Coordinates of C-alpha atoms in Angstrom, one line a residue:
M1 CA 13.8 97.8 -18.3
K2 CA 12.7 96.7 -21.8
K3 CA 9.2 96.2 -22.9
A4 CA 7.2 93.7 -20.7
F5 CA 6.2 90.3 -22.1
V6 CA 3.7 87.7 -21.4
L7 CA 4.1 83.9 -21.0
D8 CA 1.1 81.7 -21.8
H9 CA 2.3 78.4 -20.3
K10 CA 4.8 77.0 -22.7
G11 CA 4.8 79.6 -25.4
P12 CA 7.5 82.1 -26.1
L13 CA 7.3 85.6 -24.6
R14 CA 5.0 88.0 -26.4
P15 CA 3.5 91.5 -25.4
A16 CA 0.6 91.1 -23.0
D17 CA -2.9 92.5 -22.8
K18 CA -5.4 92.6 -19.9
Y19 CA -8.4 90.3 -19.3
D20 CA -11.4 92.7 -19.2
A21 CA -14.5 90.7 -19.6
P22 CA -17.0 93.5 -19.7
R23 CA -15.0 95.1 -22.6
L24 CA -14.6 91.8 -24.3
M25 CA -18.3 90.9 -24.0
A26 CA -19.2 94.3 -25.9
D27 CA -19.9 93.7 -29.6
K28 CA -17.9 96.6 -30.8
A29 CA -14.9 96.3 -28.3
P30 CA -11.6 95.0 -29.6
V31 CA -11.5 91.4 -28.9
G32 CA -8.1 89.7 -28.0
F33 CA -7.4 86.2 -26.9
H34 CA -4.7 83.7 -27.5
V35 CA -4.8 80.1 -28.8
M36 CA -2.1 77.4 -28.3
I37 CA -2.5 75.1 -31.3
K38 CA -1.6 71.3 -31.2
P39 CA -1.2 70.4 -34.9
A40 CA 0.0 67.0 -34.1
G41 CA -1.9 66.5 -30.8
S42 CA 0.3 65.0 -28.1
A43 CA 2.7 63.2 -30.6
C44 CA 6.3 63.7 -29.8
N45 CA 9.7 62.2 -30.6
L46 CA 10.8 62.5 -27.0
N47 CA 9.6 60.9 -23.9
C48 CA 10.4 63.4 -21.2
T49 CA 9.6 62.0 -17.7
Y50 CA 7.7 65.1 -16.5
C51 CA 5.7 65.8 -19.6
F52 CA 2.1 66.4 -18.8
Y53 CA 1.0 66.2 -22.4
L54 CA 2.1 62.8 -23.7
S55 CA -0.6 61.0 -21.7
K56 CA -3.3 62.8 -23.7
A57 CA -2.7 60.0 -26.2
T58 CA -4.3 57.5 -23.8
L59 CA -6.8 59.7 -22.1
A60 CA -10.4 58.5 -22.5
D61 CA -12.2 60.9 -24.8
G62 CA -9.0 62.8 -25.2
P63 CA -7.5 64.4 -28.3
G64 CA -5.1 61.5 -29.2
V65 CA -2.1 61.9 -31.6
K66 CA -3.8 62.4 -34.9
Q67 CA -2.6 65.2 -37.2
M68 CA -4.6 68.3 -37.9
S69 CA -6.2 68.1 -41.3
D70 CA -5.9 70.8 -44.1
D71 CA -9.6 71.7 -43.6
T72 CA -9.3 72.2 -39.9
L73 CA -6.1 74.2 -40.3
E74 CA -7.8 76.6 -42.8
L75 CA -10.9 76.9 -40.7
L76 CA -8.8 77.7 -37.7
I77 CA -6.6 80.3 -39.4
R78 CA -9.6 81.9 -41.0
S79 CA -11.7 82.1 -37.8
Y80 CA -8.8 83.1 -35.5
I81 CA -7.9 86.0 -37.7
R82 CA -11.5 87.1 -38.2
D83 CA -12.5 86.8 -34.5
V84 CA -9.5 88.6 -33.0
T85 CA -10.3 92.2 -33.6
A86 CA -7.4 93.5 -31.5
G87 CA -4.3 94.9 -33.4
E88 CA -2.3 91.7 -33.2
V89 CA -3.1 88.0 -33.5
V90 CA -0.5 85.4 -32.3
F91 CA -0.4 81.8 -33.5
T92 CA 1.4 79.7 -31.0
W93 CA 2.3 76.2 -32.3
Q94 CA 2.8 73.5 -29.7
G95 CA 2.6 69.9 -28.9
G96 CA 3.6 67.4 -28.3
E97 CA 6.2 68.4 -30.8
P98 CA 5.0 70.7 -33.5
T99 CA 8.0 70.3 -35.9
L100 CA 6.8 66.6 -36.4
R101 CA 4.4 68.2 -39.0
G102 CA 7.3 69.2 -41.2
L103 CA 8.0 72.3 -43.1
D104 CA 5.4 71.8 -45.8
F105 CA 2.7 72.2 -43.1
Y106 CA 4.1 75.5 -41.9
R107 CA 4.4 76.7 -45.5
K108 CA 0.6 76.1 -45.8
V109 CA 0.2 78.0 -42.5
V110 CA 2.0 81.1 -43.8
A111 CA 0.1 81.0 -47.1
L112 CA -3.3 80.7 -45.3
Q113 CA -2.4 83.5 -43.0
K114 CA -1.6 85.8 -46.0
K115 CA -4.8 84.8 -47.6
Y116 CA -7.0 85.7 -44.6
A117 CA -4.9 88.7 -43.1
K118 CA -6.9 91.7 -42.3
S119 CA -5.6 95.2 -43.3
G120 CA -3.9 96.8 -40.4
Q121 CA -3.6 93.7 -38.2
T122 CA -0.3 92.1 -37.4
V123 CA -0.1 88.3 -37.6
L124 CA 2.7 86.7 -35.7
N125 CA 3.9 83.1 -35.2
D126 CA 5.6 81.3 -32.3
L127 CA 6.9 77.8 -32.3
Q128 CA 7.6 76.0 -29.0
T129 CA 10.0 73.0 -29.7
N130 CA 12.3 70.6 -28.1
G131 CA 14.8 71.6 -30.9
T132 CA 16.0 68.1 -31.9
L133 CA 14.6 68.3 -35.4
I134 CA 15.8 71.9 -36.1
D135 CA 18.2 72.0 -39.0
E136 CA 19.3 74.6 -41.6
P137 CA 16.1 74.4 -43.8
W138 CA 14.1 74.9 -40.7
C139 CA 16.2 77.9 -39.7
R140 CA 15.8 79.6 -43.2
F141 CA 12.1 79.2 -43.0
L142 CA 11.8 80.4 -39.4
K143 CA 14.0 83.5 -40.4
E144 CA 12.2 84.3 -43.6
N145 CA 8.8 84.1 -41.9
D146 CA 9.6 86.0 -38.7
F147 CA 8.9 83.1 -36.3
L148 CA 9.6 83.4 -32.7
V149 CA 11.0 80.2 -31.2
G150 CA 10.7 78.8 -27.8
L151 CA 13.5 76.3 -27.2
S152 CA 13.1 73.8 -24.4
I153 CA 16.3 73.2 -22.4
D154 CA 16.8 72.4 -18.8
G155 CA 20.3 73.5 -18.2
P156 CA 23.7 71.9 -18.7
E157 CA 24.0 68.4 -20.1
H158 CA 23.8 66.4 -16.9
L159 CA 20.6 68.3 -15.8
H160 CA 19.0 68.5 -19.2
D161 CA 19.4 64.8 -20.0
A162 CA 18.1 63.6 -16.6
F163 CA 14.5 63.9 -17.8
R164 CA 14.6 64.9 -21.5
R165 CA 15.3 61.8 -23.4
T166 CA 14.1 60.1 -26.6
K167 CA 11.6 57.2 -26.8
D168 CA 14.5 54.7 -26.7
G169 CA 16.2 56.6 -23.8
S170 CA 18.9 58.4 -25.7
P171 CA 20.1 61.8 -24.4
T172 CA 19.0 64.9 -26.4
F173 CA 21.2 67.7 -25.0
Q174 CA 23.7 67.8 -27.9
K175 CA 20.9 68.0 -30.4
V176 CA 19.2 70.9 -28.6
L177 CA 22.6 72.7 -28.2
R178 CA 23.2 72.3 -31.9
A179 CA 19.6 73.8 -32.5
A180 CA 20.5 76.7 -30.4
R181 CA 23.7 77.5 -32.3
L182 CA 21.9 77.1 -35.7
L183 CA 19.1 79.5 -34.6
R184 CA 21.7 82.1 -33.5
C185 CA 23.7 81.6 -36.7
F186 CA 20.7 82.2 -38.9
G187 CA 19.4 85.2 -36.7
V188 CA 16.2 83.4 -35.7
P189 CA 15.1 85.0 -32.3
F190 CA 14.5 82.5 -29.5
N191 CA 13.6 82.2 -25.9
T192 CA 14.7 79.4 -23.7
L193 CA 12.2 77.6 -21.6
T194 CA 13.4 75.8 -18.6
S195 CA 11.2 73.4 -16.7
V196 CA 12.2 73.7 -13.1
N197 CA 12.0 70.3 -11.6
R198 CA 13.2 68.5 -8.5
L199 CA 16.6 68.0 -9.7
N200 CA 17.7 71.2 -11.6
A201 CA 16.1 73.4 -9.0
A202 CA 19.1 72.5 -6.7
Y203 CA 21.5 74.1 -9.2
P204 CA 20.0 77.7 -9.9
L205 CA 23.4 79.6 -10.8
E206 CA 24.6 76.6 -12.9
V207 CA 21.4 76.7 -14.8
Y208 CA 21.1 80.4 -15.3
R209 CA 24.8 81.0 -16.2
F210 CA 24.6 78.1 -18.7
L211 CA 21.5 79.7 -20.4
R212 CA 23.1 83.2 -20.4
K213 CA 26.7 82.4 -21.2
T214 CA 26.8 79.2 -23.0
L215 CA 23.6 79.6 -25.1
G216 CA 23.7 83.4 -25.1
A217 CA 20.0 83.7 -24.1
T218 CA 18.5 87.1 -23.5
H219 CA 15.0 86.0 -23.0
I220 CA 14.7 83.3 -20.4
Q221 CA 11.6 81.5 -19.1
F222 CA 11.4 79.4 -15.9
T223 CA 8.4 77.2 -15.4
P224 CA 7.9 75.1 -12.3
V225 CA 7.0 71.4 -12.8
V226 CA 4.1 70.7 -10.5
E227 CA 2.0 67.6 -11.4
P228 CA -0.3 65.9 -8.9
K229 CA -0.2 62.1 -8.9
G230 CA -2.7 60.6 -11.3
F231 CA -2.7 63.6 -13.7
E232 CA -2.3 61.2 -16.6
Q233 CA -6.0 60.4 -16.4
T234 CA -7.5 62.9 -13.9
A235 CA -7.5 66.8 -14.0
P236 CA -6.1 68.7 -11.2
H237 CA -8.7 68.7 -8.3
G238 CA -10.6 65.9 -10.0
R239 CA -10.1 63.6 -7.0
E240 CA -12.4 65.5 -4.6
G241 CA -12.8 62.6 -2.3
H242 CA -9.1 62.7 -1.3
P243 CA -8.1 65.0 1.6
R244 CA -5.7 67.7 0.8
P245 CA -2.6 68.1 3.0
G246 CA -1.5 71.3 4.6
K247 CA 1.6 73.1 3.5
D248 CA 3.7 71.8 6.4
D249 CA 2.6 68.2 5.8
P250 CA 5.3 65.8 4.5
R251 CA 2.8 64.8 1.9
A252 CA 2.9 68.3 0.4
R253 CA 6.5 67.7 -0.8
P254 CA 7.9 65.4 -3.6
G255 CA 9.6 62.2 -2.6
H256 CA 7.2 61.2 0.2
P257 CA 5.6 57.9 -0.5
E258 CA 2.1 59.5 0.1
S259 CA 3.0 62.8 -1.6
I260 CA 0.3 64.4 -3.6
V261 CA 2.7 65.2 -6.4
T262 CA 5.0 63.2 -8.6
D263 CA 8.6 62.7 -7.7
W264 CA 9.8 64.9 -10.3
S265 CA 7.8 67.9 -9.3
V266 CA 9.8 70.8 -7.9
D267 CA 10.0 71.1 -4.2
P268 CA 8.1 74.4 -3.2
E269 CA 11.0 75.6 -1.0
D270 CA 13.6 74.8 -3.7
W271 CA 11.5 76.8 -6.2
G272 CA 11.7 79.9 -3.9
A273 CA 15.4 79.4 -3.4
F274 CA 15.9 78.9 -7.1
L275 CA 14.3 82.2 -8.0
G276 CA 16.1 84.0 -5.2
R277 CA 19.6 83.0 -6.2
I278 CA 19.0 83.8 -9.9
F279 CA 17.4 87.1 -9.0
D280 CA 20.5 88.3 -7.1
E281 CA 22.8 87.3 -10.0
W282 CA 20.4 89.0 -12.6
R283 CA 20.1 92.3 -10.6
H284 CA 23.8 92.5 -10.2
R285 CA 24.9 91.5 -13.7
D286 CA 22.2 91.3 -16.3
I287 CA 19.3 93.8 -15.4
G288 CA 18.3 95.5 -18.7
R289 CA 20.2 93.1 -20.9
V290 CA 18.5 89.7 -19.9
L291 CA 14.7 89.4 -19.6
V292 CA 13.6 86.7 -17.1
N293 CA 10.0 86.1 -17.1
Q294 CA 9.5 85.7 -13.4
F295 CA 11.4 88.9 -12.6
E296 CA 9.9 90.9 -15.5
T297 CA 6.4 90.4 -14.4
L298 CA 7.2 91.2 -10.8
V299 CA 8.8 94.6 -11.9
S300 CA 5.8 95.2 -14.2
Q301 CA 3.3 94.6 -11.4
H302 CA 5.1 97.0 -9.2
L303 CA 5.2 99.6 -11.9
G304 CA 1.5 99.4 -12.2
L305 CA 1.5 97.9 -15.6
G306 CA -0.2 94.6 -14.5
P307 CA 1.1 91.0 -14.6
Q308 CA 2.9 89.8 -17.7
M309 CA 2.3 86.1 -17.0
C310 CA -1.1 84.4 -16.9
V311 CA -0.4 82.6 -13.7
Y312 CA 0.0 85.9 -11.8
A313 CA -3.0 87.6 -13.4
E314 CA -6.1 88.2 -11.2
A315 CA -8.2 86.2 -13.8
C316 CA -7.4 83.7 -16.5
G317 CA -9.3 82.0 -19.4
K318 CA -8.1 84.0 -22.5
A319 CA -5.4 81.6 -23.4
V320 CA -7.1 78.4 -24.8
A321 CA -5.8 75.2 -26.4
V322 CA -7.1 74.1 -29.7
E323 CA -6.4 70.5 -30.5
H324 CA -5.7 68.9 -33.9
D325 CA -9.3 68.0 -34.4
G326 CA -10.6 71.5 -33.6
R327 CA -11.7 70.9 -30.2
V328 CA -11.2 73.8 -27.8
Y329 CA -10.1 73.5 -24.1
S330 CA -10.1 76.0 -21.3
C331 CA -6.3 75.8 -20.8
D332 CA -3.3 74.1 -22.1
H333 CA -2.9 72.4 -18.7
L334 CA -6.5 71.3 -18.7
V335 CA -6.9 69.3 -21.9
Y336 CA -9.5 66.8 -20.1
P337 CA -13.0 66.1 -21.2
Q338 CA -14.6 68.1 -18.5
H339 CA -12.7 71.2 -19.7
E340 CA -13.7 70.9 -23.3
I341 CA -15.6 74.1 -24.2
G342 CA -16.4 73.7 -27.8
S343 CA -15.2 72.9 -31.4
I344 CA -14.3 75.3 -34.2
H345 CA -16.4 73.0 -36.4
E346 CA -19.5 73.9 -34.5
N347 CA -19.1 77.5 -33.3
R348 CA -17.2 80.6 -33.9
L349 CA -13.9 80.6 -32.0
R350 CA -14.8 84.1 -30.5
D351 CA -18.1 82.7 -29.1
I352 CA -16.2 79.6 -27.5
V353 CA -13.7 81.8 -25.7
L354 CA -16.2 84.5 -24.6
F355 CA -19.0 81.9 -23.8
R356 CA -20.2 82.6 -20.2
G357 CA -18.9 79.4 -19.0
Q358 CA -15.4 80.1 -20.0
V359 CA -15.6 83.6 -18.6
K360 CA -16.8 82.2 -15.4
F361 CA -13.8 79.8 -15.4
G362 CA -11.5 82.8 -15.8
F363 CA -13.0 84.8 -13.0
A364 CA -13.2 81.6 -10.6
K365 CA -9.4 82.1 -10.2
A366 CA -9.9 85.1 -7.8
E367 CA -13.4 84.0 -6.5
T368 CA -12.2 80.7 -5.1
L369 CA -9.1 82.0 -3.2
P370 CA -9.1 80.9 0.4
R371 CA -9.2 83.5 3.2
Y372 CA -5.6 82.7 4.0
C373 CA -4.6 84.1 0.6
L374 CA -6.8 87.1 0.8
K375 CA -5.1 88.2 3.9
C376 CA -1.6 87.6 2.5
S377 CA 0.6 90.6 2.1
Y378 CA 1.8 89.1 -1.2
L379 CA -1.7 88.7 -2.7
S380 CA -1.1 91.4 -5.3
D381 CA 2.0 89.7 -6.6
C382 CA 0.9 86.0 -6.5
R383 CA -2.9 86.1 -7.0
G384 CA -2.9 82.5 -6.0
E385 CA -0.6 81.5 -8.9
C386 CA -2.0 78.9 -11.3
P387 CA -5.4 77.3 -10.2
K388 CA -4.1 73.9 -11.3
N389 CA -1.5 74.1 -8.6
R390 CA -3.9 74.8 -5.7
L391 CA -3.5 71.4 -4.2
L392 CA -3.2 72.1 -0.5
C393 CA -5.2 73.2 2.4
T394 CA -4.6 76.3 4.5
P395 CA -3.6 76.2 8.2
E396 CA -7.5 76.7 8.8
C397 CA -8.1 73.5 6.7
E398 CA -9.7 75.6 3.9
P399 CA -8.9 74.1 0.4
G400 CA -7.3 76.0 -2.4
L401 CA -3.8 76.9 -1.2
N402 CA -1.2 76.8 -3.9
Y403 CA 1.4 74.0 -3.7
L404 CA 4.2 76.6 -4.4
C405 CA 3.0 79.0 -1.7
S406 CA 5.9 78.6 0.8
G407 CA 8.5 79.1 -2.1
L408 CA 6.8 82.1 -3.5
K409 CA 6.5 83.7 -0.2
A410 CA 10.3 83.2 0.5
F411 CA 11.1 84.7 -3.0
Y412 CA 8.9 87.7 -2.5
A413 CA 10.4 88.4 0.8
H414 CA 13.8 88.3 -0.6
A415 CA 13.3 90.1 -3.9
L416 CA 10.6 92.8 -3.2
P417 CA 12.9 95.3 -1.5
E418 CA 15.2 95.3 -4.6
V419 CA 12.2 95.4 -6.9
E420 CA 11.0 98.6 -5.3
R421 CA 14.4 100.2 -5.8
I422 CA 14.3 99.1 -9.5
V423 CA 10.8 100.6 -9.8
A424 CA 11.9 103.8 -8.2
A425 CA 14.8 104.1 -10.6
L426 CA 12.6 103.4 -13.6
R427 CA 10.1 106.1 -12.5
H428 CA 12.7 108.7 -11.6
P429 CA 15.9 108.1 -13.7
P430 CA 18.9 110.2 -12.8
I431 CA 19.2 113.4 -14.8
K432 CA 22.3 113.6 -16.9
K433 CA 24.3 116.7 -16.4
R434 CA 25.3 118.7 -19.5
R435 CA 28.8 119.2 -20.0

């Protein structure tokens, strides 16, 4: 097993650190946190059906689609490098679509990072992109400046183009495929990010084999699409007056006329089956050669190294979103007015992230788990998954059950016996006999 990685929502895979609030609150302790930066707000050249960020353009008091100014960019880079006192600071550029800012913007980024870089601290850049604007000049720049790319692609053409289209409805698959080939040709490291939705979840092996064989991907991220109805204007759990269905209620599945989620959200049982089928293929053919985020983190947890994805961590809150205007939000999935926690124009970034309200937000993930979860044998693997997906009621009618619960349970029941064998082999590798 290679080095474990972390996934902060849509960003490419990077080494993880643990959320330790008492240490982070100490003045002299190394401070590490992660910002996901929106240099063009929610602006995008695509109109993906399931995108949770496009609607930020019309959200009341939301960030809109304006571009980050030069003054805000310099302030952000200076304060982020200054306030992260851990050995590594990672800039993750997202959107919307971050490549809309063009190469000149990122040349400024690199110049400013060099200007403010501290001795002995590693500065890294990730770029999460739909790939449609990637060309040879982009690839040369990315290679020369050691950018790690996250490339969004949902599988082979008929699955990718079902939801990922341009504003005029044109397909995008061929442009993304060209981007992948260019990145590989120029030696630019990239991860694939596949949004697992109601459609492609039914084709697990077709999706996985396409990513592995056709694209040659060795770092693969699968992210379930779960969006409650009304997400465009209302944060998850913002409609408190509405009763939550139980996990066996038909309304807890996509496609029902009264479903709590959008029609394109992944079915929870399909999510579990999707992971299970790919896990079997991965362990037979690709273990040690292909890193899949969901499997990597499960093995890491059972090795005692801790979760390598924020959704499976016991607490959250260290990965914040910084919008084009410098406003900071608790999470990339919670860019709503009630989750705005400050502005870099008014406070130090460190103080915003480590403010007691944000720390409380992070630890609420564990403190608000229902009793049903606390008694679950998979609690140490799941930790209730992402709080934004806790849309259901438990069988005892207690709120806070994760929408994906049934699928995750099925996957863990299927995969954990083999995970334990993998862990045992890693802890006690066979001794090679001398000839």
